[in-house]
mmCIF file of C-alpha atoms and ligand atoms in Angstrom:
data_model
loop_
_atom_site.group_PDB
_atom_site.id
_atom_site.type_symbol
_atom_site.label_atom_id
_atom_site.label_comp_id
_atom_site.label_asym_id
_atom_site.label_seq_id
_atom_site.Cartn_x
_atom_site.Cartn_y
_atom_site.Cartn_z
ATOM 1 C CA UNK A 1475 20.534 -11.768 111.188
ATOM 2 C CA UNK A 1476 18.376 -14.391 112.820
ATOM 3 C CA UNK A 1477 19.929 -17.773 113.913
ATOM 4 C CA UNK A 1478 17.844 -20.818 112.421
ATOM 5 C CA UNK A 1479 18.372 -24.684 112.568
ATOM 6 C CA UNK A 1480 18.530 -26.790 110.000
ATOM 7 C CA UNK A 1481 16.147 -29.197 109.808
ATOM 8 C CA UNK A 1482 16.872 -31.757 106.815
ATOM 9 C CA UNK A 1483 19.325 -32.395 104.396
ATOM 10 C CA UNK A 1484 18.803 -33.997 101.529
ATOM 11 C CA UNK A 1485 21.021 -34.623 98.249
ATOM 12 C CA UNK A 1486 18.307 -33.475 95.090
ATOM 13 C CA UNK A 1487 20.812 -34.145 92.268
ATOM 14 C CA UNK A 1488 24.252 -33.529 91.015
ATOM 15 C CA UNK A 1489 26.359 -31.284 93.361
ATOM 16 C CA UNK A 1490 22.915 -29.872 94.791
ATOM 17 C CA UNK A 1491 21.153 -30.333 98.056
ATOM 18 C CA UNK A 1492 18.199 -29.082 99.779
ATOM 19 C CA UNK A 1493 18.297 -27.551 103.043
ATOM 20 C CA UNK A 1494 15.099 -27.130 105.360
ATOM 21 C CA UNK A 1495 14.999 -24.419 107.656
ATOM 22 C CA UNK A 1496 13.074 -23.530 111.123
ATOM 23 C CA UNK A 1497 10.845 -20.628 109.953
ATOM 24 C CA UNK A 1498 11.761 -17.499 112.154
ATOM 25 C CA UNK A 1499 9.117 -15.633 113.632
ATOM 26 C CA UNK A 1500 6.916 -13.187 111.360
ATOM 27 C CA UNK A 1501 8.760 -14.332 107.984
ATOM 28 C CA UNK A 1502 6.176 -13.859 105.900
ATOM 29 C CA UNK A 1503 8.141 -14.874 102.707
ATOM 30 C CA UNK A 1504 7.028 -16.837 99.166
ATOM 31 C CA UNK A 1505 8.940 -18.747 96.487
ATOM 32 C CA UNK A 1506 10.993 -16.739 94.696
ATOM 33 C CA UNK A 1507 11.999 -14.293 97.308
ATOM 34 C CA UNK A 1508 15.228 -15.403 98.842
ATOM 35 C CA UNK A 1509 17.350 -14.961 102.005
ATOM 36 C CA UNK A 1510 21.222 -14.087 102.909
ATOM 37 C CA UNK A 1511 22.958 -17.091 104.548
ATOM 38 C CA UNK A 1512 25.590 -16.332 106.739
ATOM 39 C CA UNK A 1513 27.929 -18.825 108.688
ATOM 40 C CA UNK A 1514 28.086 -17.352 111.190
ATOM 41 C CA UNK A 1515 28.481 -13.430 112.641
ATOM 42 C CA UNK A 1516 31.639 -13.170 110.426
ATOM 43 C CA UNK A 1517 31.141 -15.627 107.936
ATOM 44 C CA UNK A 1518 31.073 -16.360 104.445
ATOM 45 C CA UNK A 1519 27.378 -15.161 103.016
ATOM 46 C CA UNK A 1520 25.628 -15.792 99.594
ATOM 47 C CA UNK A 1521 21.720 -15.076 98.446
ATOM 48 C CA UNK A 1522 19.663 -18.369 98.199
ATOM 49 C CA UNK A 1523 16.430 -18.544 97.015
ATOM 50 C CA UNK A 1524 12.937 -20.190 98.408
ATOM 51 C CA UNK A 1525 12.509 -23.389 97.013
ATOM 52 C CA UNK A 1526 9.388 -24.533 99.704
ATOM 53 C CA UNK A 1527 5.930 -23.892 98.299
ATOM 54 C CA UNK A 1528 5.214 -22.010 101.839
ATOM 55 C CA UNK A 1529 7.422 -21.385 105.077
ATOM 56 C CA UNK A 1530 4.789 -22.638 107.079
ATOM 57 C CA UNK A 1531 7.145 -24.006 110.373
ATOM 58 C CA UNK A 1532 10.270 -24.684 107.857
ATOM 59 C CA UNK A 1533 11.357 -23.274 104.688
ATOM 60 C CA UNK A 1534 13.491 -24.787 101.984
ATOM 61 C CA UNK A 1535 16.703 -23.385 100.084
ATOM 62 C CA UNK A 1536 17.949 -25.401 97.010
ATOM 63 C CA UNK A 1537 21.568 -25.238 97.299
ATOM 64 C CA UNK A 1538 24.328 -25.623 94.185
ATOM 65 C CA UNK A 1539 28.028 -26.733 94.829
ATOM 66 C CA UNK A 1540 30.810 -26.859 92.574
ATOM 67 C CA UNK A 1541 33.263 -30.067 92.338
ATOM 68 C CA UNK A 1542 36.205 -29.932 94.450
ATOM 69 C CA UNK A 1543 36.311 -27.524 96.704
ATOM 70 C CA UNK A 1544 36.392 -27.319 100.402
ATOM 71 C CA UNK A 1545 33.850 -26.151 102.851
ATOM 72 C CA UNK A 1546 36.379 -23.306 103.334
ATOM 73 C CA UNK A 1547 36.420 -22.539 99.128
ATOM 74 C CA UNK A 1548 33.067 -22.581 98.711
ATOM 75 C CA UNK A 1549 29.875 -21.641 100.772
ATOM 76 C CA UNK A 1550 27.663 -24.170 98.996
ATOM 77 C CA UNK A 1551 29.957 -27.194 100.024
ATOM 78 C CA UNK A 1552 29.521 -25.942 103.426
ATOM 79 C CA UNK A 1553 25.980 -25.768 103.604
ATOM 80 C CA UNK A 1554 26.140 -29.306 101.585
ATOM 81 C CA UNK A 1555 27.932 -30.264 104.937
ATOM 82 C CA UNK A 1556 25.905 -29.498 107.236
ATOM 83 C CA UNK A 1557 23.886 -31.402 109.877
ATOM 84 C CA UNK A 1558 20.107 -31.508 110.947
ATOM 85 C CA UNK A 1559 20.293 -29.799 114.194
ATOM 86 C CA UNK A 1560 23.003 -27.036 112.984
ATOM 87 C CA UNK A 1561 22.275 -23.299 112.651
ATOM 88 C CA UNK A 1562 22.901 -20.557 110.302
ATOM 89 C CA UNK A 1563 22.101 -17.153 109.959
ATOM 90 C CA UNK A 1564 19.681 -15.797 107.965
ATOM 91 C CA UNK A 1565 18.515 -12.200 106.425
ATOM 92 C CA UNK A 1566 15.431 -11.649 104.912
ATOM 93 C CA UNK A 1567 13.340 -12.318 103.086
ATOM 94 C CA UNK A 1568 14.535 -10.245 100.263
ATOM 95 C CA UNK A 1569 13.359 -9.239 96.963
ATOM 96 C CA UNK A 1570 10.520 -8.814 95.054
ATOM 97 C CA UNK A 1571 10.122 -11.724 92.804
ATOM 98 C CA UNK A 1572 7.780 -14.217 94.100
ATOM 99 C CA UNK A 1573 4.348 -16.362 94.059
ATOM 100 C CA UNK A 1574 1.469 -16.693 96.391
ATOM 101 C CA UNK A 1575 -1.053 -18.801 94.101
ATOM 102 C CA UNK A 1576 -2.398 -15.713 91.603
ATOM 103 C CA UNK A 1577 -2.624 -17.126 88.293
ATOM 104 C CA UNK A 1578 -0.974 -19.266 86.362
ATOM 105 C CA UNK A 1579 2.730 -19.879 85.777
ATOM 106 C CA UNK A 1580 5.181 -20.549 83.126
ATOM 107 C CA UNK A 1581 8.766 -21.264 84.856
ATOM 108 C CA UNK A 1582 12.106 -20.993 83.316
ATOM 109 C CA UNK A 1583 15.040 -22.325 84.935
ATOM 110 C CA UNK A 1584 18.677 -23.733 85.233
ATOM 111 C CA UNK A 1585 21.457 -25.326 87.757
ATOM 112 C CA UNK A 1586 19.939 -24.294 91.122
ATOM 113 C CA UNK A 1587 17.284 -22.089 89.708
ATOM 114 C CA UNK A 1588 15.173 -25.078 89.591
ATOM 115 C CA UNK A 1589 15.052 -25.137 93.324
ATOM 116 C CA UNK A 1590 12.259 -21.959 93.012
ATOM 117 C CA UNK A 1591 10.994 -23.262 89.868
ATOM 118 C CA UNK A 1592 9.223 -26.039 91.383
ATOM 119 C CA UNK A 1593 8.263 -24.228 94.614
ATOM 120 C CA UNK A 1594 6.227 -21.829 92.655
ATOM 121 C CA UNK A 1595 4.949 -24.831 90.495
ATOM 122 C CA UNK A 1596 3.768 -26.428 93.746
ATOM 123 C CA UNK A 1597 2.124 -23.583 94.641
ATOM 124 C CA UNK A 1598 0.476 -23.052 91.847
ATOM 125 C CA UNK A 1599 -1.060 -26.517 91.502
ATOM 126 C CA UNK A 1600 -2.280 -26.427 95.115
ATOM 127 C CA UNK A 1601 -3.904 -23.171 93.927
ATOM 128 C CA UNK A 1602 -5.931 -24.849 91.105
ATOM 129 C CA UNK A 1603 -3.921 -22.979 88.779
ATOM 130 C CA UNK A 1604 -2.245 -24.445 85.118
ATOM 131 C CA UNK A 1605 1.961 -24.807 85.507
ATOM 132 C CA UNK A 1606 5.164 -25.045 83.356
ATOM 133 C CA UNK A 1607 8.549 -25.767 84.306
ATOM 134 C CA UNK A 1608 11.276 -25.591 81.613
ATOM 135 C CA UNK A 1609 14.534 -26.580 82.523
ATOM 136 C CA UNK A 1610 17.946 -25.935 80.617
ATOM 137 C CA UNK A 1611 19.969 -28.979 81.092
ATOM 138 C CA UNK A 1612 20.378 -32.256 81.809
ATOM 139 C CA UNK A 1613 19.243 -34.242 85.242
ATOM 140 C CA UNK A 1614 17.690 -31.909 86.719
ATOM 141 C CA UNK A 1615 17.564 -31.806 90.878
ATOM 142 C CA UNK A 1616 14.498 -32.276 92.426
ATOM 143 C CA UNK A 1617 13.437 -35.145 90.249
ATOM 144 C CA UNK A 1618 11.038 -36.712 92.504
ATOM 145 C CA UNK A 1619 9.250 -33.301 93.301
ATOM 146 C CA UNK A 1620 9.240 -32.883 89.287
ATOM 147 C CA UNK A 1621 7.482 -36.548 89.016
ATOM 148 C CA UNK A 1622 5.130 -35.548 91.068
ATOM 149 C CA UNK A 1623 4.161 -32.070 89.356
ATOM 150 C CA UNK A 1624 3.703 -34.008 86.592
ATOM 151 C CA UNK A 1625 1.616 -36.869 87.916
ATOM 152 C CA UNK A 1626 -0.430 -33.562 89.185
ATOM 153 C CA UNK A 1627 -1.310 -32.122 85.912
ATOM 154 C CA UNK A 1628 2.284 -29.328 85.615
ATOM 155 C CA UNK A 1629 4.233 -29.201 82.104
ATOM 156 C CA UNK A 1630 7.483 -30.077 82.807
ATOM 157 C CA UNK A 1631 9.668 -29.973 80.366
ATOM 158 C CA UNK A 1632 14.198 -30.507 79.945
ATOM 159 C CA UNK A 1633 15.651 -28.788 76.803
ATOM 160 C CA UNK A 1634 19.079 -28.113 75.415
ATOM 161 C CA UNK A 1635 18.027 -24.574 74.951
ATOM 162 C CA UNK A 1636 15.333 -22.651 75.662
ATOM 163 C CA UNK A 1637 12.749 -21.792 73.021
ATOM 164 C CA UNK A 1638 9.160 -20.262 73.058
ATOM 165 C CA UNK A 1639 7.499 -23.474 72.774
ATOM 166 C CA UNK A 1640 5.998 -22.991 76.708
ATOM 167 C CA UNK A 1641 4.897 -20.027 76.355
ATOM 168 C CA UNK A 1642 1.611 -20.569 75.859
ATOM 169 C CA UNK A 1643 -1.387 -18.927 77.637
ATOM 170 C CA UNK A 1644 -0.582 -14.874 77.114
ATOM 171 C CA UNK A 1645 -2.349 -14.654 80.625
ATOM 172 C CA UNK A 1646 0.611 -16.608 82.502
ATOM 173 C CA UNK A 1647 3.007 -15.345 85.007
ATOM 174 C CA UNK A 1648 6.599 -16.167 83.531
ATOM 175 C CA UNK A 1649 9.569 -15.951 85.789
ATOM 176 C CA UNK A 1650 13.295 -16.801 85.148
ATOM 177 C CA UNK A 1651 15.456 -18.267 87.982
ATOM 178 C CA UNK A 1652 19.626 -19.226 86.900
ATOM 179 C CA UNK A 1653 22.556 -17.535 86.211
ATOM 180 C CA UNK A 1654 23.246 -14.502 84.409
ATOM 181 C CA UNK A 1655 24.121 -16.473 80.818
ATOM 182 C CA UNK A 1656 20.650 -18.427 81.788
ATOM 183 C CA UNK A 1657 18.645 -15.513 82.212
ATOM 184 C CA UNK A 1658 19.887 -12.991 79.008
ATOM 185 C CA UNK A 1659 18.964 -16.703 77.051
ATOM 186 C CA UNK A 1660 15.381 -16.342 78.492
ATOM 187 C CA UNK A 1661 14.954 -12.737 78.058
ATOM 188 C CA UNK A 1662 15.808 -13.337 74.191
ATOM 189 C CA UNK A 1663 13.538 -15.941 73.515
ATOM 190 C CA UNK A 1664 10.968 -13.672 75.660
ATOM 191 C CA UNK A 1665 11.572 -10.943 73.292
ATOM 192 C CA UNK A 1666 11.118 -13.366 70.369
ATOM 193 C CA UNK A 1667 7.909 -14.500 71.668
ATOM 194 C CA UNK A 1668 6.951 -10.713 70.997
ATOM 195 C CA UNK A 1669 6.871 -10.184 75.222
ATOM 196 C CA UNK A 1670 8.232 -7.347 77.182
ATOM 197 C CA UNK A 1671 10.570 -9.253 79.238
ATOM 198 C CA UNK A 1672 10.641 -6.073 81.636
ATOM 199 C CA UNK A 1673 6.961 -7.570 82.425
ATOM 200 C CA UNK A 1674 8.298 -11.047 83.685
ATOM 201 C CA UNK A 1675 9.739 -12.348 87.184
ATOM 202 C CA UNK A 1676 13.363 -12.582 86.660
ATOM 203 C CA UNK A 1677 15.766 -13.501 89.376
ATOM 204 C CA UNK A 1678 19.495 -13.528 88.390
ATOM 205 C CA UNK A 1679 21.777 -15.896 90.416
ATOM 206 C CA UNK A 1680 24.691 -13.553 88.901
ATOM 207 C CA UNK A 1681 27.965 -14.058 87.249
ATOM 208 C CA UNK A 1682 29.801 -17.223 86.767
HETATM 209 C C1 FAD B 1135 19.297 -13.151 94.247
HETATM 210 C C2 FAD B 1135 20.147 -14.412 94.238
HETATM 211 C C3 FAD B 1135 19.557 -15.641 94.501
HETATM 212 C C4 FAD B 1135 20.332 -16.815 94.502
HETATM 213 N N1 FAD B 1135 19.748 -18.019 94.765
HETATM 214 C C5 FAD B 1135 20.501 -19.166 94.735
HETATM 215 C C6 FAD B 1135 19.913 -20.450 95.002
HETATM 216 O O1 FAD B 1135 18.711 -20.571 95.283
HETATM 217 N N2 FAD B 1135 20.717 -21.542 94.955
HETATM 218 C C7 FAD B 1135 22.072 -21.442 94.664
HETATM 219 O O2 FAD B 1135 22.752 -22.461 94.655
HETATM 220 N N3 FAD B 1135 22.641 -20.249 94.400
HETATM 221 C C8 FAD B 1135 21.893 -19.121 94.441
HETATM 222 N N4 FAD B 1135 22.480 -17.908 94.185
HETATM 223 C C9 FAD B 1135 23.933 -17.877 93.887
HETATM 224 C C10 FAD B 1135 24.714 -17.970 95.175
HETATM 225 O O3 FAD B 1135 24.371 -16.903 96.034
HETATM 226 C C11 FAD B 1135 26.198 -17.914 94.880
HETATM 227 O O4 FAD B 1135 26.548 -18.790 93.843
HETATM 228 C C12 FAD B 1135 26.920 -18.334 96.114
HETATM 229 O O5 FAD B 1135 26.764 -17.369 97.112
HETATM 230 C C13 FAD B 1135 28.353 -18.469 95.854
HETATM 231 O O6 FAD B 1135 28.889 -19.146 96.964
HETATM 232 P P1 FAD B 1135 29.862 -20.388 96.775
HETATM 233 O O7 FAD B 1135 31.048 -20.074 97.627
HETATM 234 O O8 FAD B 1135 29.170 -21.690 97.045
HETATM 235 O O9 FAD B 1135 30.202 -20.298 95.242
HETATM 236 P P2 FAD B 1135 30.781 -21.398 94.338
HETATM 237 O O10 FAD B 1135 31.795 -22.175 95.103
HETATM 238 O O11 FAD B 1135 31.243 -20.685 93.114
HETATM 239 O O12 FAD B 1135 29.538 -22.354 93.979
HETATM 240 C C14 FAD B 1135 28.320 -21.892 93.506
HETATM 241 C C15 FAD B 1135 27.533 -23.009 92.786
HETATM 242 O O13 FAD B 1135 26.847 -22.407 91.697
HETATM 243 C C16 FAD B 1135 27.310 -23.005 90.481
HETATM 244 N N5 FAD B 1135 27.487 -21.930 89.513
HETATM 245 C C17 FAD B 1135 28.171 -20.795 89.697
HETATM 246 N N6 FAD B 1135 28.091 -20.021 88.605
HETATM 247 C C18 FAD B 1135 27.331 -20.710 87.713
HETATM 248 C C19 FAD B 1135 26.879 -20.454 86.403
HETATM 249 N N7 FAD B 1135 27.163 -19.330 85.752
HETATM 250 N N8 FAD B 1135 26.114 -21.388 85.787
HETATM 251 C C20 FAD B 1135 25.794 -22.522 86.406
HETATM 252 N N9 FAD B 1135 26.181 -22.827 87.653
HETATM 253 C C21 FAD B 1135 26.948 -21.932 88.293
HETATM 254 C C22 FAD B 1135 28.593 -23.671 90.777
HETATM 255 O O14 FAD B 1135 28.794 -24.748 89.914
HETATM 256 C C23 FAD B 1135 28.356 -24.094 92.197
HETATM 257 O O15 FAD B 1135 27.626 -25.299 92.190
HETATM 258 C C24 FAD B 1135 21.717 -16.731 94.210
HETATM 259 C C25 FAD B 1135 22.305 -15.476 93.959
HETATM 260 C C26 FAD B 1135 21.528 -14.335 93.962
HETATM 261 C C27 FAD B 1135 22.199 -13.012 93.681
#
């Protein structure tokens, strides 16, 4: 584990905050790939994904929390809690999903997924290359980073449910960020779009 300070805090939405990090040394990590959080050496840990475009001198973690329970009850109310100038722990980066400007980019995402989502659509507009973000819900976090997506030329679009009405461009990187229920909704309208959804980025957040 490597100790890292936080740098900002800032509420994104609706029971979800975003949490800048001091970059450790040789992290060489992407949106998409994420990183184990631990309170401390004995503490509470949980995976949280990338949401920074790069991890040039800070990264970024998009963090959910649920109503109602204590810093003690829940790991993402502590985070929520904490201070710039804090530390936590960090492992990583881990797994292979992630984006480092190839190509372009259909995104599908819900709750804290989002967080990645609009990393990797950053990314891929610096890059000069064409983005979608499709979120499940309502509100979603990060609403000024989504403005500004938009205002750059990204798709971004908030449905009830997901359909294959993004997936346009058979060329296009498609990855998945959300919750188990989230994601088996995204592989079926995958498969319904005819696609091998074996053949897109898919990060569970797991069970409920
Ligand atoms: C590979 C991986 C990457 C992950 N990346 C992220 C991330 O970037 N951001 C993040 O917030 N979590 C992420 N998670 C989930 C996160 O690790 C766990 O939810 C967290 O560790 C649980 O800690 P907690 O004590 O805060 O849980 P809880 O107190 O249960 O709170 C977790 C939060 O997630 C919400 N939530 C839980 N289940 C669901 C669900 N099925 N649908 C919608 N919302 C739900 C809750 O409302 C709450 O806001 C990731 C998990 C994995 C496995």
């Amino acid at each position: 584990m490597t100790e890292v300070t936080v740098e900002a805090v800032e509420s994104v939405g609706e029971q979800t905050v975003a949490l800048a990090l001091s970059t450790p040394d040789a992290f060489d990590a992407a949106p998409g790939q994420f990183v184990l959080v631990r309170k401390d050496a004995d503490g509470d840990a949980g995976y949280y994904t990338i949401s920074s475009p790069d991890v040039e001198g800070t990264f970024e973690i998009t963090v959910g929390y649920p109503e109602g329970e204590s810093a003690e009850e829940s790991l993402g109310t502590w985070l929520a809690d904490r201070a710039v100038g804090d530390t936590v722990d960090v492992e990583g980066p881990l797994g292979h999903v992630q984006y480092r400007g190839e190509g372009d980019v259909v995104v599908y995402a819900a709750g804290p997924g989002i967080g990645p989502a609009v990393g990797i659509a950053e990314r891929a507009i610096d890059a000069g290359n064409a983005a979608t973000v499709v979120y499940r819900g309502e509100n979603p976090p990060h609403e000024a980073r989504l403005a500004a997506l938009r205002e750059a030329g990204a798709t971004v679009a908030v449905v009830d449910a997901l359909d294959g009405e993004h997936l346009t461009g058979e060329t296009a990187n498609v990855y998945v960020f959300g919750f188990d229920e989230f994601v088996e909704e995204a592989k079926a309208v995958l498969e319904a779009d005819g696609r091998d959804p074996s053949e897109a980025a898919i990060e569970s957040f797991g069970p409920a």
